[in-house]
Every structure is written in C-alpha cells, then in structure tokens.
Tab-separated table of C-alpha atoms in Angstrom:
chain	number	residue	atom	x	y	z
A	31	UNK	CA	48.618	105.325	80.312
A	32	UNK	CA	48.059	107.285	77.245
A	33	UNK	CA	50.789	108.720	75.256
A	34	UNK	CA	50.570	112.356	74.386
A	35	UNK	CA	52.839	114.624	72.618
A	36	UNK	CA	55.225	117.316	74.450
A	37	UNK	CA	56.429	120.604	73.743
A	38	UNK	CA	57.933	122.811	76.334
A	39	UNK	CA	57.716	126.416	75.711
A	40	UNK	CA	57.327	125.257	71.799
A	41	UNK	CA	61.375	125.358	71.739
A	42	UNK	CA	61.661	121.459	72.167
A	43	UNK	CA	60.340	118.176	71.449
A	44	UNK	CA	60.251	115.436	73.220
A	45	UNK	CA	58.429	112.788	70.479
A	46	UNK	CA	55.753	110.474	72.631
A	47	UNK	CA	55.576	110.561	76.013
A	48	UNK	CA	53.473	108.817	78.430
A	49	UNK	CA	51.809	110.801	81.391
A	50	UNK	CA	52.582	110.096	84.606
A	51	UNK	CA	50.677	112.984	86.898
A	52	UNK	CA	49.680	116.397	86.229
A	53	UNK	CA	49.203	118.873	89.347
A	54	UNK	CA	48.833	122.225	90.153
A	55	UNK	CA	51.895	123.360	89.052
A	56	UNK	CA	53.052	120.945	85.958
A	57	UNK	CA	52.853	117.502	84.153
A	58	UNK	CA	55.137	114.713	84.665
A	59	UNK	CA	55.949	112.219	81.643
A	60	UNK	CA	58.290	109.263	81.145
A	61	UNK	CA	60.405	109.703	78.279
A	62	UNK	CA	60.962	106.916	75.686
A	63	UNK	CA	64.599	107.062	77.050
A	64	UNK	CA	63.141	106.194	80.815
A	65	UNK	CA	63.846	109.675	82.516
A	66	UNK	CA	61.388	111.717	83.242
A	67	UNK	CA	60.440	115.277	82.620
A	68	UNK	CA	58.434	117.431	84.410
A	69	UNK	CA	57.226	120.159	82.364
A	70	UNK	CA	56.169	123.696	84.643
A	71	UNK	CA	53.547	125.948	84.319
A	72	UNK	CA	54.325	127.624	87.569
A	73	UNK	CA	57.857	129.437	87.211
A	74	UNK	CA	57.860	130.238	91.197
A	75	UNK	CA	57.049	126.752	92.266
A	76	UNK	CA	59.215	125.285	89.346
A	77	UNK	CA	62.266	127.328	90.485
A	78	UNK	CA	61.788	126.289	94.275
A	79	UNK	CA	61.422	122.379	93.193
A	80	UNK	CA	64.569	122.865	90.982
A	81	UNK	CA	66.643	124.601	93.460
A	82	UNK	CA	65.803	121.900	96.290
A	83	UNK	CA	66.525	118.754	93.456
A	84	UNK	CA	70.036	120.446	92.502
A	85	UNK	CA	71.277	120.953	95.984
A	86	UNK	CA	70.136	117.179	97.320
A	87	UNK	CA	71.261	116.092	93.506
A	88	UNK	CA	73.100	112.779	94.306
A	89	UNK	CA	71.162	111.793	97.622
A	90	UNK	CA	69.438	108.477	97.476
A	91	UNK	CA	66.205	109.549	98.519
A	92	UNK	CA	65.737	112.127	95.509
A	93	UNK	CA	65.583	111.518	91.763
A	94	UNK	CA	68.663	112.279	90.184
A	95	UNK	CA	68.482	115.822	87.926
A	96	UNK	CA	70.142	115.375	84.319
A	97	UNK	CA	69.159	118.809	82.859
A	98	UNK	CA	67.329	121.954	84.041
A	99	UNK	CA	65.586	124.312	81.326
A	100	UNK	CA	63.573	127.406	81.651
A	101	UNK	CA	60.129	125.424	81.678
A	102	UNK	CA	61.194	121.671	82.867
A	103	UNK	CA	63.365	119.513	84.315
A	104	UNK	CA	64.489	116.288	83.438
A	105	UNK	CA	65.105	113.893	85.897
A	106	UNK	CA	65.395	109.629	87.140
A	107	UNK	CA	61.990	108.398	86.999
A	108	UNK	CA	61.085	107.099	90.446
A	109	UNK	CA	58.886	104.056	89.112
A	110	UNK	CA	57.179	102.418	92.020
A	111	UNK	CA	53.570	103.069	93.966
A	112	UNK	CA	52.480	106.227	95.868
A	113	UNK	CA	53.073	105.572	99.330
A	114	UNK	CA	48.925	105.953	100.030
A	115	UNK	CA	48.191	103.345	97.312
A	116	UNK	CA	50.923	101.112	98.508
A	117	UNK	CA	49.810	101.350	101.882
A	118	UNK	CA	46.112	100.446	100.832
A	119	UNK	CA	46.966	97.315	98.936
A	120	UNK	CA	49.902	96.015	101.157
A	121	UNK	CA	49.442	98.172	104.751
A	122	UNK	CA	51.836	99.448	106.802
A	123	UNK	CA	54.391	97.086	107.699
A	124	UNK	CA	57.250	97.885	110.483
A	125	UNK	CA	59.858	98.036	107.975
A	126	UNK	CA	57.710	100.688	106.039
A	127	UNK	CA	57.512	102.152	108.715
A	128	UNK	CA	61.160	102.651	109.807
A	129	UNK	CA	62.094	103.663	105.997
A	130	UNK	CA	59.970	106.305	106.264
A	131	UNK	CA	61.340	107.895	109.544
A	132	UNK	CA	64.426	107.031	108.099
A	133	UNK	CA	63.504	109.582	105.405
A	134	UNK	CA	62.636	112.049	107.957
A	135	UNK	CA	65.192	112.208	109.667
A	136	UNK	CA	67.485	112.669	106.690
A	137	UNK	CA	65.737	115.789	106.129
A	138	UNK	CA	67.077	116.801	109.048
A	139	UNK	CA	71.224	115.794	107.608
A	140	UNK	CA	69.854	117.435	104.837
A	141	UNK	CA	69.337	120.724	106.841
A	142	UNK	CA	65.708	120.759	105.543
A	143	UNK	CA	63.593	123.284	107.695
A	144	UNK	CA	60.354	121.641	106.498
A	145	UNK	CA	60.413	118.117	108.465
A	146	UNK	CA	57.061	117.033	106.418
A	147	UNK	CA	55.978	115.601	103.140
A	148	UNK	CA	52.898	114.579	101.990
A	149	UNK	CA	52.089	111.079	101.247
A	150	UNK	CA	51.397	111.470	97.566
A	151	UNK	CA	54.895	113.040	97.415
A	152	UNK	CA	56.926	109.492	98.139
A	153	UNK	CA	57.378	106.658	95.782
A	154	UNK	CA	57.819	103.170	97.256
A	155	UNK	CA	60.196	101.671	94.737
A	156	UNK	CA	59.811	98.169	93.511
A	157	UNK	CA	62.696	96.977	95.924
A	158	UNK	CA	60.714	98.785	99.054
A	159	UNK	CA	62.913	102.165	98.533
A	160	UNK	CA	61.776	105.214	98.820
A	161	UNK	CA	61.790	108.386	96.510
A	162	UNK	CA	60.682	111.867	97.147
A	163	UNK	CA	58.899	113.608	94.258
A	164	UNK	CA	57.448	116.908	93.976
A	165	UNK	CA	59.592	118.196	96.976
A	166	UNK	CA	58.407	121.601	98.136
A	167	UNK	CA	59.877	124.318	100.222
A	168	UNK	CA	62.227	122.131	102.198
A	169	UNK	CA	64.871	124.971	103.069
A	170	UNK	CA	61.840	128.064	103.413
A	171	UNK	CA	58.683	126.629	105.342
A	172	UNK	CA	59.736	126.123	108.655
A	173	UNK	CA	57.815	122.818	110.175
A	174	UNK	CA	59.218	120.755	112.841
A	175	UNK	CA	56.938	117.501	112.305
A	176	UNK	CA	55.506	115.256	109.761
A	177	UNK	CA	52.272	117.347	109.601
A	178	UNK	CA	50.987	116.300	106.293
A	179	UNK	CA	52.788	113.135	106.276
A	180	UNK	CA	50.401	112.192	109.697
A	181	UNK	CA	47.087	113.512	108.282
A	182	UNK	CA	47.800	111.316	105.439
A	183	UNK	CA	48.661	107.945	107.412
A	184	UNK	CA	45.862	108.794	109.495
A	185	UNK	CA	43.417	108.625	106.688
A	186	UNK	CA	44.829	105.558	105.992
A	187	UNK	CA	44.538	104.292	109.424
A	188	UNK	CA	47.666	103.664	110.168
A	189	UNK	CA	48.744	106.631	112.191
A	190	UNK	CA	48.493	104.470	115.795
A	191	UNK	CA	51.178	101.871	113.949
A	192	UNK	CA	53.528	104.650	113.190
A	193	UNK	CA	53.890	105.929	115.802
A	194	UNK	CA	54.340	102.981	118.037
A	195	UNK	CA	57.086	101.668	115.255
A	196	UNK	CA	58.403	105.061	115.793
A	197	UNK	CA	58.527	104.988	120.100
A	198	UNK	CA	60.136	102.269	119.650
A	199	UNK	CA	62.268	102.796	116.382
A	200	UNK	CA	63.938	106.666	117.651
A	201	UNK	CA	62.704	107.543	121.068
A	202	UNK	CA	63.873	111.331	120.716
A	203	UNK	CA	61.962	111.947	117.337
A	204	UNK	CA	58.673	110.313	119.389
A	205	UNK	CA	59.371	112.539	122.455
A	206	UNK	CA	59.415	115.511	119.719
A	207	UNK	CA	56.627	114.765	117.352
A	208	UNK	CA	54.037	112.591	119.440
A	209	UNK	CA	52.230	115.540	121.411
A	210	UNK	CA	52.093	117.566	118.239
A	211	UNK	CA	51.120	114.959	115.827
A	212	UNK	CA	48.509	113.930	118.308
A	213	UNK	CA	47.266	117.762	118.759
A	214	UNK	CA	47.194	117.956	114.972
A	215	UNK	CA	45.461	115.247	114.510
A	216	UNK	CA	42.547	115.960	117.219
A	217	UNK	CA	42.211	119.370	115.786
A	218	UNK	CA	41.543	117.843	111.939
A	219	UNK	CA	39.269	115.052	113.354
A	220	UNK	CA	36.270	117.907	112.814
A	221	UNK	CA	37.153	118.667	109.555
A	222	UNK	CA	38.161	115.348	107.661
C-alpha cells in the first residue's frame, strides 16, 4: 500500500506510514516500528473504542494498547486477512468455525453486552488466530446474538455451516441464537 505522511492533531509525527483502512471514524497505519496507530476523527467513537481496548488490554483476542493520546491510539498490529476475504479465498472450515464462537462466547467472560461483531471487524491471523479490530460499544449496546456477524456469513454463504458447526460445537449458544439468527436473517432476505 502507499505510504503517506501522519500528523495527529499537528502535535506529532509519525515519519512514513503505510495505510491500512480508513472508516468512518479514523485511519489506521502501520508504523515503521510494526504497531499500529489509529488516528480519530470522531472523539465520541474514539473514546468508546479506547475505553473498550484498555479494559480487555491483555486479552488474546484484542490488540494490545501501548499508548492512548487525545486523537489516536497506538496499538499491536493484527496482520492477517479480514475474516470475509479469508472466508472467500479459503471458505469456512469447522475449525474457523469453532474459533469464531469461541470468540463469542468470550464476549460473554468478558461481560460484553453486545454479543455481535461484524465480519470486517476480525482479523484471521497468519497462524488461524483471531483479532478483533475496530471494537464498538461492547459494554453499551445491548445485543444478545451475532446479528451482524450472521448477515455477514450469510452473504458469504456460509451461514447454514455455522450454524450446524455451532449445534454441534455448544448446544446452549444454538438453542439461544438459532431462532433469532434465523428470524433475522428471513427478515433481511428482502432487503440484501
């Protein structure tokens, strides 16, 4: 990717850079060091992501957080493939599969009230790990299934796998999330 020059809030620099994404509510570069910073142009959004990454600082699942400032955050890089992306040029194999409810249901341990994260939001690490970037309200939206996470494996067409790997892999979080995944998903079906 192209390398572009970074100031944050014109207080620092941070030499050459390379992008990594840019959303609604910042940029994300790697730093010649290999961290990476997120830079904010959102100060509500940036303070909710910070808050979350500080109090799950340390959990395996979550880039480690080396320094907060007003305007960014610097962080572990999570180098890997977007779960979507990895899904379309490998699929959606059972032990994908369990990782990710393995994910989910350390949200739960992690007394998350927001059971759901969106497919562009996990990075499948080179050694088949995965990484949450980009978490958003965890502890303030309440949401008791992987909403987003199902729309998303649906468009990939690999919802049906899922959730068989998951009947089989945790029968309670099935029992829980089946009817309401499957009432999600017939209610989107119009729309997407």
């Amino acid at each position: 990717m192209k390398q572009k020059h970074v100031r944050v809030n014109n207080n620092y620099n941070f030499s050459y850079c390379r992008l990594l994404g840019k959303g609604h509510n910042g940029e994300v570069y790697k730093l010649p060091s290999g961290e990476a910073i997120k830079v904010s142009y959102n100060d509500y959004a940036f303070v909710g992501e910070c808050n979350i990454l500080e109090r799950v600082n340390g959990n395996r699942y979550f880039p480690e957080v080396y320094q907060v400032g007003k305007d960014y955050i610097i962080r572990e890089c999570a180098d890997g493939e977007v779960l979507s992306k990895y899904i379309r040029k490998n699929g959606m194999s059972e032990e994908l599969a369990c990782r990710i409810i393995d994910l989910l249901k350390e949200f739960y341990k992690l007394k998350f009230k927001k059971i759901d994260i969106r497919c562009r939001d996990i990075i499948v690490q080179p050694d088949g790990q995965l990484k949450v970037i980009d978490p958003k309200k965890c502890y303030s939206r309440e949401r008791d299934f992987p909403r987003h996470l199902s729309k998303g494996l649906y468009k990939l067409g690999v919802l049906d796998f899922f959730i068989e790997v998951l009947k089989g892999y945790d029968e309670k979080l099935y029992k829980m999330w089946s009817g309401k995944i499957n009432r999600y998903i017939e209610s989107k079906k119009k729309v997407m």
